[in-house]
Amino acid sequence: MDFRLSDEQEAFAKAAREFALGELAPQAARWDAESIFPRAVFERAGELGFCAIYAPESIGGLGLPRLDATLVFEEMAAHDPSTTAFLTIHNMAAWMIGSWGTESVRETWGPGLVSGQQLASYCLTEPGSGSDAGSLSTRADKRANSYVLNGAKAFISGAGDTDVLVVMARTGGPGSNGISAFVVPATTPGITYGRKEDKMGWNSQSTRSVTFVNAEIPEQNLLGSEGEGFKFAMKGLDGGRVNIATCSVGAAQGAYEAARLYLSERKQFGKPLASFQALQFKLADMLTSIVASRQMVRLAAAKLDQGDPQASTYCAMAKRLATDLCFQVCLDAQQIHGGYGYLKDYPLERLVRDTRVHQILEGTNEIMRVIIARQLIEKGADIR
């Protein structure tokens, strides 16, 4: 068992770090304050391959392992968790289109999604079905050579600013087996977008509801076959949970570095704060939480890459552990800064706001516990 990164992985992480320092760090606070969705930066990310890290090579993606993707997202999230989180969503949608789209769909959307010139949103959550995704009610009814969509989605990242939607809709009866997945152009007649939500964090990505009223799409926009949508959605969420957990690790690392620097520079009672043992212990605990979370996340990513039968459980555990521990690290870093941590001149309050939502998305952490317990108790899984 070798935990060391390869030279190629180190180089990939370095490229992401340099991109984050040059493109994200200087603008993150302004994007947050002014709620700017920075489309241009996604195009520059696409030039480096960061818009299709694990999307298949058949659409121009890099086709890299999920483990490699965590290296990129962690480096970026250390400076801007909000923008990075949207990039992870786009990567997931591009991967789904590249993996299960028809040839015509891949040819139509692949190049734009890979380059970042076109962006994608993932539409699963509905007003009446959040964590219980199998109960969604949006319908897609077959009519001749097309499908007609009716229903509504909620809390859709990038909605109104993206070019294409990956939509889960019901083509059959109740339950998860009646759900299918579709690629829907964002400007399809019959689609309307709600107001831009005024959120606590994640302000560099828009969040809106999406309503479908007789929105018609060609039948070739079906991903895979009818009834496979829920399976695709769950595969997407496994990776999504690793991605969100990775963003928490990155944000916590950024918060830790800021706190460590502050302790070395700030003096009280005639000596640096770093000389106080209580604060030394606090830093030690913070770093321990980060390293533990990082290793759990990378283990889950490796399980996904290996096709391990328990990968879903590991992804749920990684998401639960990392988002809880790393949010606390961000809070601790803010506390170390005292009153300065409450000011927008410092990144701590933004990191706290942006990581809070990670405990809720891709299934709340309470749902993560249900998933883990079900594997252990109902299925008798041997997790070790």
Short mmCIF file of C-alpha atoms in Angstrom, two decimals:
data_model
loop_
_atom_site.label_atom_id
_atom_site.label_comp_id
_atom_site.label_asym_id
_atom_site.label_seq_id
_atom_site.Cartn_x
_atom_site.Cartn_y
_atom_site.Cartn_z
CA MET A 1 0.00 0.00 0.00
CA ASP A 2 1.69 3.17 -1.22
CA PHE A 3 0.18 6.51 -0.25
CA ARG A 4 2.70 8.54 -2.23
CA LEU A 5 1.55 10.39 -5.32
CA SER A 6 3.22 9.65 -8.62
CA ASP A 7 5.32 12.27 -10.38
CA GLU A 8 2.47 12.76 -12.86
CA GLN A 9 -0.04 13.29 -10.06
CA GLU A 10 2.25 15.75 -8.32
CA ALA A 11 2.62 17.68 -11.57
CA PHE A 12 -1.15 17.69 -12.09
CA ALA A 13 -1.72 18.99 -8.56
CA LYS A 14 0.93 21.68 -9.09
CA ALA A 15 -0.80 22.83 -12.28
CA ALA A 16 -4.09 23.09 -10.39
CA ARG A 17 -2.39 25.00 -7.57
CA GLU A 18 -0.89 27.50 -9.98
CA PHE A 19 -4.24 27.90 -11.74
CA ALA A 20 -5.96 28.53 -8.41
CA LEU A 21 -3.40 31.09 -7.32
CA GLY A 22 -3.52 32.92 -10.64
CA GLU A 23 -7.20 32.69 -11.56
CA LEU A 24 -9.27 32.02 -8.41
CA ALA A 25 -7.54 33.52 -5.39
CA PRO A 26 -7.35 37.12 -6.69
CA GLN A 27 -11.07 37.23 -7.59
CA ALA A 28 -12.81 34.85 -5.18
CA ALA A 29 -13.81 37.50 -2.63
CA ARG A 30 -15.23 39.80 -5.32
CA TRP A 31 -17.15 36.99 -7.00
CA ASP A 32 -18.62 36.13 -3.62
CA ALA A 33 -19.50 39.71 -2.69
CA GLU A 34 -21.04 40.55 -6.07
CA SER A 35 -22.51 37.08 -6.80
CA ILE A 36 -20.61 36.80 -10.08
CA PHE A 37 -20.69 33.53 -12.04
CA PRO A 38 -17.22 33.62 -13.66
CA ARG A 39 -17.79 31.95 -17.02
CA ALA A 40 -14.49 33.12 -18.45
CA VAL A 41 -12.50 31.32 -15.77
CA PHE A 42 -14.18 28.03 -16.68
CA GLU A 43 -12.97 28.45 -20.25
CA ARG A 44 -9.45 28.92 -18.96
CA ALA A 45 -9.90 25.85 -16.79
CA GLY A 46 -11.00 23.96 -19.88
CA GLU A 47 -7.76 24.86 -21.64
CA LEU A 48 -5.94 22.85 -18.94
CA GLY A 49 -8.36 19.93 -19.10
CA PHE A 50 -10.01 20.77 -15.78
CA CYS A 51 -13.55 20.80 -17.22
CA ALA A 52 -13.45 17.11 -18.19
CA ILE A 53 -10.96 15.48 -15.85
CA TYR A 54 -12.61 12.06 -15.73
CA ALA A 55 -14.92 12.41 -18.71
CA PRO A 56 -14.14 9.72 -21.32
CA GLU A 57 -11.62 10.34 -24.05
CA SER A 58 -14.35 9.65 -26.62
CA ILE A 59 -15.61 13.23 -26.13
CA GLY A 60 -12.15 14.72 -25.64
CA GLY A 61 -12.00 14.31 -21.86
CA LEU A 62 -8.82 13.35 -20.01
CA GLY A 63 -10.32 10.06 -18.80
CA LEU A 64 -8.29 10.25 -15.58
CA PRO A 65 -9.09 8.39 -12.33
CA ARG A 66 -11.29 9.97 -9.67
CA LEU A 67 -8.26 10.03 -7.39
CA ASP A 68 -6.51 12.41 -9.77
CA ALA A 69 -9.59 14.63 -9.85
CA THR A 70 -9.46 15.00 -6.06
CA LEU A 71 -5.96 16.43 -6.37
CA VAL A 72 -7.18 19.15 -8.71
CA PHE A 73 -10.33 20.04 -6.79
CA GLU A 74 -8.54 20.17 -3.44
CA GLU A 75 -5.95 22.65 -4.70
CA MET A 76 -8.64 24.90 -6.16
CA ALA A 77 -10.98 24.73 -3.17
CA ALA A 78 -8.22 25.95 -0.86
CA HIS A 79 -8.80 29.37 -2.44
CA ASP A 80 -12.37 29.24 -3.74
CA PRO A 81 -14.66 26.36 -2.66
CA SER A 82 -17.71 27.90 -4.33
CA THR A 83 -16.34 28.14 -7.87
CA THR A 84 -14.56 24.81 -7.48
CA ALA A 85 -17.76 23.11 -6.38
CA PHE A 86 -19.51 24.20 -9.57
CA LEU A 87 -16.57 22.91 -11.58
CA THR A 88 -17.05 19.51 -9.92
CA ILE A 89 -20.73 19.52 -10.91
CA HIS A 90 -19.85 20.37 -14.49
CA ASN A 91 -17.30 17.55 -14.54
CA MET A 92 -19.92 15.11 -13.29
CA ALA A 93 -22.44 16.15 -15.95
CA ALA A 94 -19.83 15.99 -18.72
CA TRP A 95 -18.85 12.50 -17.54
CA MET A 96 -22.47 11.33 -17.63
CA ILE A 97 -23.02 12.70 -21.14
CA GLY A 98 -19.76 11.21 -22.36
CA SER A 99 -20.45 7.84 -20.74
CA TRP A 100 -24.09 7.23 -21.69
CA GLY A 101 -24.99 9.76 -24.36
CA THR A 102 -25.83 8.75 -27.91
CA GLU A 103 -23.28 9.46 -30.61
CA SER A 104 -25.18 12.53 -31.78
CA VAL A 105 -25.41 13.92 -28.24
CA ARG A 106 -21.71 13.33 -27.60
CA GLU A 107 -20.81 15.04 -30.88
CA THR A 108 -23.13 17.97 -30.16
CA TRP A 109 -22.10 18.67 -26.58
CA GLY A 110 -18.77 16.96 -26.00
CA PRO A 111 -16.35 19.53 -27.45
CA GLY A 112 -18.03 22.51 -25.79
CA LEU A 113 -18.24 20.85 -22.37
CA VAL A 114 -14.63 19.68 -22.49
CA SER A 115 -13.36 23.14 -23.45
CA GLY A 116 -15.48 24.97 -20.88
CA GLN A 117 -17.08 27.06 -23.62
CA GLN A 118 -20.34 25.34 -22.72
CA LEU A 119 -21.36 24.47 -19.17
CA ALA A 120 -23.71 21.88 -17.71
CA SER A 121 -26.07 21.65 -14.74
CA TYR A 122 -27.29 18.50 -12.98
CA CYS A 123 -31.04 18.40 -12.34
CA LEU A 124 -32.14 15.78 -9.81
CA THR A 125 -33.53 17.54 -6.73
CA GLU A 126 -37.18 18.62 -6.72
CA PRO A 127 -39.28 20.71 -4.34
CA GLY A 128 -40.85 17.53 -2.97
CA SER A 129 -37.93 15.11 -3.31
CA GLY A 130 -34.54 15.97 -1.96
CA SER A 131 -32.67 13.07 -0.40
CA ASP A 132 -35.51 10.75 -1.47
CA ALA A 133 -34.57 11.05 -5.13
CA GLY A 134 -36.49 7.91 -6.08
CA SER A 135 -39.77 9.73 -5.46
CA LEU A 136 -39.20 12.49 -8.04
CA SER A 137 -42.27 13.47 -10.06
CA THR A 138 -40.98 15.31 -13.15
CA ARG A 139 -42.22 13.34 -16.15
CA ALA A 140 -40.87 12.69 -19.63
CA ASP A 141 -43.58 11.24 -21.86
CA LYS A 142 -42.70 9.62 -25.18
CA ARG A 143 -44.39 11.05 -28.24
CA ALA A 144 -43.34 9.69 -31.63
CA ASN A 145 -39.65 10.62 -31.95
CA SER A 146 -39.42 12.88 -28.93
CA TYR A 147 -39.94 13.19 -25.18
CA VAL A 148 -42.03 15.91 -23.55
CA LEU A 149 -40.96 17.05 -20.09
CA ASN A 150 -43.23 18.46 -17.40
CA GLY A 151 -42.32 19.18 -13.80
CA ALA A 152 -39.94 21.22 -11.68
CA LYS A 153 -36.46 20.99 -10.22
CA ALA A 154 -35.06 22.90 -7.23
CA PHE A 155 -31.65 24.11 -6.00
CA ILE A 156 -29.98 23.62 -9.38
CA SER A 157 -26.43 24.94 -9.46
CA GLY A 158 -25.68 27.10 -12.48
CA ALA A 159 -29.28 27.04 -13.71
CA GLY A 160 -29.98 30.03 -15.93
CA ASP A 161 -26.28 30.46 -16.66
CA THR A 162 -25.43 27.06 -18.16
CA ASP A 163 -25.99 25.67 -21.63
CA VAL A 164 -27.25 22.15 -21.07
CA LEU A 165 -29.08 20.26 -18.33
CA VAL A 166 -28.77 16.62 -17.33
CA VAL A 167 -32.31 15.93 -16.14
CA MET A 168 -33.75 12.97 -14.24
CA ALA A 169 -37.40 12.42 -15.13
CA ARG A 170 -39.97 9.69 -14.77
CA THR A 171 -40.77 7.67 -17.88
CA GLY A 172 -42.37 4.74 -16.07
CA GLY A 173 -44.24 3.95 -12.89
CA PRO A 174 -43.44 4.76 -9.26
CA GLY A 175 -40.08 3.98 -7.74
CA SER A 176 -36.51 4.22 -8.92
CA ASN A 177 -36.98 1.83 -11.87
CA GLY A 178 -39.29 4.33 -13.56
CA ILE A 179 -36.66 7.08 -13.78
CA SER A 180 -34.67 7.95 -16.91
CA ALA A 181 -31.98 10.52 -17.66
CA PHE A 182 -31.98 13.11 -20.44
CA VAL A 183 -29.74 15.74 -21.98
CA VAL A 184 -31.79 18.92 -22.33
CA PRO A 185 -30.57 22.12 -24.02
CA ALA A 186 -31.00 24.93 -21.52
CA THR A 187 -32.87 27.14 -24.00
CA THR A 188 -35.47 24.52 -24.97
CA PRO A 189 -38.91 26.14 -25.36
CA GLY A 190 -41.02 25.37 -22.30
CA ILE A 191 -38.18 25.78 -19.79
CA THR A 192 -38.31 28.68 -17.35
CA TYR A 193 -35.94 29.58 -14.54
CA GLY A 194 -36.83 30.91 -11.11
CA ARG A 195 -35.20 33.82 -9.35
CA LYS A 196 -31.57 33.60 -8.39
CA GLU A 197 -31.53 32.34 -4.81
CA ASP A 198 -29.99 34.64 -2.21
CA LYS A 199 -27.73 32.21 -0.37
CA MET A 200 -25.49 32.18 2.69
CA GLY A 201 -22.56 30.98 0.60
CA TRP A 202 -21.66 29.51 -2.78
CA ASN A 203 -22.30 32.95 -4.23
CA SER A 204 -20.06 32.57 -7.29
CA GLN A 205 -22.49 30.02 -8.67
CA SER A 206 -26.12 30.80 -9.32
CA THR A 207 -28.83 28.58 -7.85
CA ARG A 208 -32.32 28.55 -9.34
CA SER A 209 -35.39 26.40 -9.74
CA VAL A 210 -36.15 25.01 -13.21
CA THR A 211 -39.67 24.45 -14.52
CA PHE A 212 -40.57 22.32 -17.53
CA VAL A 213 -43.91 22.88 -19.29
CA ASN A 214 -44.27 20.71 -22.39
CA ALA A 215 -40.52 21.02 -23.05
CA GLU A 216 -39.87 18.75 -26.03
CA ILE A 217 -36.51 17.12 -26.79
CA PRO A 218 -35.44 14.54 -29.42
CA GLU A 219 -35.55 10.89 -28.39
CA GLN A 220 -31.80 10.57 -28.95
CA ASN A 221 -31.29 12.85 -25.95
CA LEU A 222 -32.08 9.92 -23.67
CA LEU A 223 -29.02 8.75 -21.74
CA GLY A 224 -28.71 4.98 -21.92
CA SER A 225 -32.09 3.26 -21.90
CA GLU A 226 -35.39 4.06 -20.23
CA GLY A 227 -35.36 3.12 -16.57
CA GLU A 228 -31.60 3.55 -16.13
CA GLY A 229 -31.72 7.13 -14.92
CA PHE A 230 -31.73 6.40 -11.21
CA LYS A 231 -28.74 4.10 -11.59
CA PHE A 232 -26.88 6.84 -13.45
CA ALA A 233 -27.91 9.40 -10.84
CA MET A 234 -26.58 7.28 -8.00
CA LYS A 235 -23.30 6.68 -9.82
CA GLY A 236 -23.08 10.42 -10.30
CA LEU A 237 -23.78 11.05 -6.62
CA ASP A 238 -21.06 8.62 -5.51
CA GLY A 239 -18.53 10.73 -7.37
CA GLY A 240 -20.32 13.90 -6.32
CA ARG A 241 -19.94 13.00 -2.66
CA VAL A 242 -16.21 12.48 -3.12
CA ASN A 243 -16.02 15.80 -4.98
CA ILE A 244 -17.84 17.77 -2.29
CA ALA A 245 -15.77 16.11 0.42
CA THR A 246 -12.65 17.08 -1.52
CA CYS A 247 -13.80 20.69 -1.66
CA SER A 248 -14.16 20.60 2.14
CA VAL A 249 -10.63 19.25 2.51
CA GLY A 250 -9.27 21.97 0.24
CA ALA A 251 -11.12 24.74 2.06
CA ALA A 252 -9.94 23.42 5.41
CA GLN A 253 -6.35 23.34 4.17
CA GLY A 254 -6.68 26.95 3.05
CA ALA A 255 -8.16 27.94 6.41
CA TYR A 256 -5.42 26.08 8.29
CA GLU A 257 -2.67 27.80 6.31
CA ALA A 258 -4.22 31.20 7.00
CA ALA A 259 -4.46 30.42 10.73
CA ARG A 260 -0.89 29.13 10.90
CA LEU A 261 0.42 32.28 9.23
CA TYR A 262 -1.68 34.51 11.48
CA LEU A 263 -0.37 32.81 14.63
CA SER A 264 3.22 33.34 13.52
CA GLU A 265 2.68 37.05 12.80
CA ARG A 266 0.25 38.18 15.50
CA LYS A 267 1.68 39.10 18.91
CA GLN A 268 -0.10 39.37 22.24
CA PHE A 269 1.35 39.76 25.72
CA GLY A 270 4.73 40.41 24.14
CA LYS A 271 5.12 37.18 22.19
CA PRO A 272 3.75 35.51 19.03
CA LEU A 273 0.45 33.70 19.39
CA ALA A 274 2.19 30.64 17.99
CA SER A 275 4.12 30.33 21.24
CA PHE A 276 0.97 29.63 23.27
CA GLN A 277 0.59 25.90 23.82
CA ALA A 278 -3.21 25.92 23.70
CA LEU A 279 -3.09 27.35 20.18
CA GLN A 280 -0.37 24.91 19.18
CA PHE A 281 -2.65 22.08 20.28
CA LYS A 282 -5.51 23.60 18.30
CA LEU A 283 -3.40 23.70 15.14
CA ALA A 284 -2.36 20.09 15.72
CA ASP A 285 -5.99 19.01 15.99
CA MET A 286 -6.93 20.96 12.88
CA LEU A 287 -4.18 19.41 10.79
CA THR A 288 -5.01 15.93 12.09
CA SER A 289 -8.63 16.39 10.97
CA ILE A 290 -7.50 17.54 7.53
CA VAL A 291 -5.12 14.64 7.00
CA ALA A 292 -7.67 12.10 8.24
CA SER A 293 -10.31 13.55 5.93
CA ARG A 294 -7.95 13.66 2.96
CA GLN A 295 -6.99 10.00 3.39
CA MET A 296 -10.65 8.95 3.71
CA VAL A 297 -11.56 10.89 0.59
CA ARG A 298 -8.70 9.46 -1.44
CA LEU A 299 -9.57 5.95 -0.25
CA ALA A 300 -13.16 6.43 -1.42
CA ALA A 301 -11.95 7.78 -4.77
CA ALA A 302 -9.67 4.76 -5.16
CA LYS A 303 -12.59 2.44 -4.39
CA LEU A 304 -14.58 4.14 -7.16
CA ASP A 305 -11.69 3.76 -9.58
CA GLN A 306 -11.38 0.07 -8.72
CA GLY A 307 -15.10 -0.61 -9.09
CA ASP A 308 -15.19 -1.90 -5.53
CA PRO A 309 -18.64 -3.27 -4.58
CA GLN A 310 -18.55 -1.21 -1.38
CA ALA A 311 -17.55 2.02 -3.13
CA SER A 312 -20.89 3.73 -2.42
CA THR A 313 -20.47 3.13 1.29
CA TYR A 314 -16.96 4.51 1.29
CA CYS A 315 -18.13 7.58 -0.63
CA ALA A 316 -20.86 8.18 1.97
CA MET A 317 -18.37 7.76 4.81
CA ALA A 318 -15.89 10.11 3.17
CA LYS A 319 -18.55 12.74 2.60
CA ARG A 320 -19.83 12.47 6.17
CA LEU A 321 -16.40 12.58 7.79
CA ALA A 322 -14.71 15.22 5.64
CA THR A 323 -17.54 17.74 5.48
CA ASP A 324 -18.08 17.63 9.26
CA LEU A 325 -14.42 17.71 10.31
CA CYS A 326 -13.34 20.26 7.74
CA PHE A 327 -16.19 22.64 8.48
CA GLN A 328 -15.02 22.58 12.10
CA VAL A 329 -11.47 23.30 10.96
CA CYS A 330 -12.73 26.39 9.13
CA LEU A 331 -14.61 27.50 12.25
CA ASP A 332 -11.50 26.97 14.39
CA ALA A 333 -9.38 28.97 11.96
CA GLN A 334 -11.92 31.79 12.08
CA GLN A 335 -11.87 31.70 15.88
CA ILE A 336 -8.06 31.88 15.93
CA HIS A 337 -8.29 35.10 13.94
CA GLY A 338 -10.49 36.66 16.62
CA GLY A 339 -12.37 39.71 15.40
CA TYR A 340 -10.44 39.72 12.14
CA GLY A 341 -11.95 36.37 11.26
CA TYR A 342 -15.35 38.05 11.14
CA LEU A 343 -14.22 40.58 8.54
CA LYS A 344 -14.56 40.10 4.80
CA ASP A 345 -11.00 41.41 4.42
CA TYR A 346 -9.93 37.91 5.45
CA PRO A 347 -11.01 34.68 3.71
CA LEU A 348 -12.12 32.85 6.85
CA GLU A 349 -15.75 33.96 6.99
CA ARG A 350 -16.15 33.05 3.30
CA LEU A 351 -14.61 29.61 3.81
CA VAL A 352 -16.97 29.01 6.74
CA ARG A 353 -20.02 30.01 4.69
CA ASP A 354 -18.99 28.02 1.63
CA THR A 355 -18.22 24.79 3.54
CA ARG A 356 -21.41 24.83 5.60
CA VAL A 357 -23.45 23.80 2.57
CA HIS A 358 -21.23 20.76 1.99
CA GLN A 359 -22.85 19.08 4.98
CA ILE A 360 -26.22 19.37 3.26
CA LEU A 361 -25.58 18.68 -0.44
CA GLU A 362 -25.37 15.30 -2.20
CA GLY A 363 -27.56 13.97 0.59
CA THR A 364 -27.41 15.43 4.09
CA ASN A 365 -24.92 13.90 6.48
CA GLU A 366 -27.84 12.29 8.29
CA ILE A 367 -28.67 10.50 5.03
CA MET A 368 -25.01 9.47 4.75
CA ARG A 369 -25.37 7.73 8.10
CA VAL A 370 -28.48 5.94 6.83
CA ILE A 371 -26.59 4.73 3.74
CA ILE A 372 -23.68 3.48 5.83
CA ALA A 373 -25.93 1.79 8.40
CA ARG A 374 -27.99 0.09 5.70
CA GLN A 375 -24.86 -1.44 4.19
CA LEU A 376 -23.69 -2.65 7.58
CA ILE A 377 -26.96 -3.91 9.01
CA GLU A 378 -29.35 -4.75 6.19
CA LYS A 379 -26.77 -6.05 3.70
CA GLY A 380 -24.26 -7.36 6.20
CA ALA A 381 -21.36 -5.66 4.46
CA ASP A 382 -17.92 -6.26 5.92
CA ILE A 383 -16.29 -2.82 5.89
CA ARG A 384 -12.74 -2.69 7.17
#
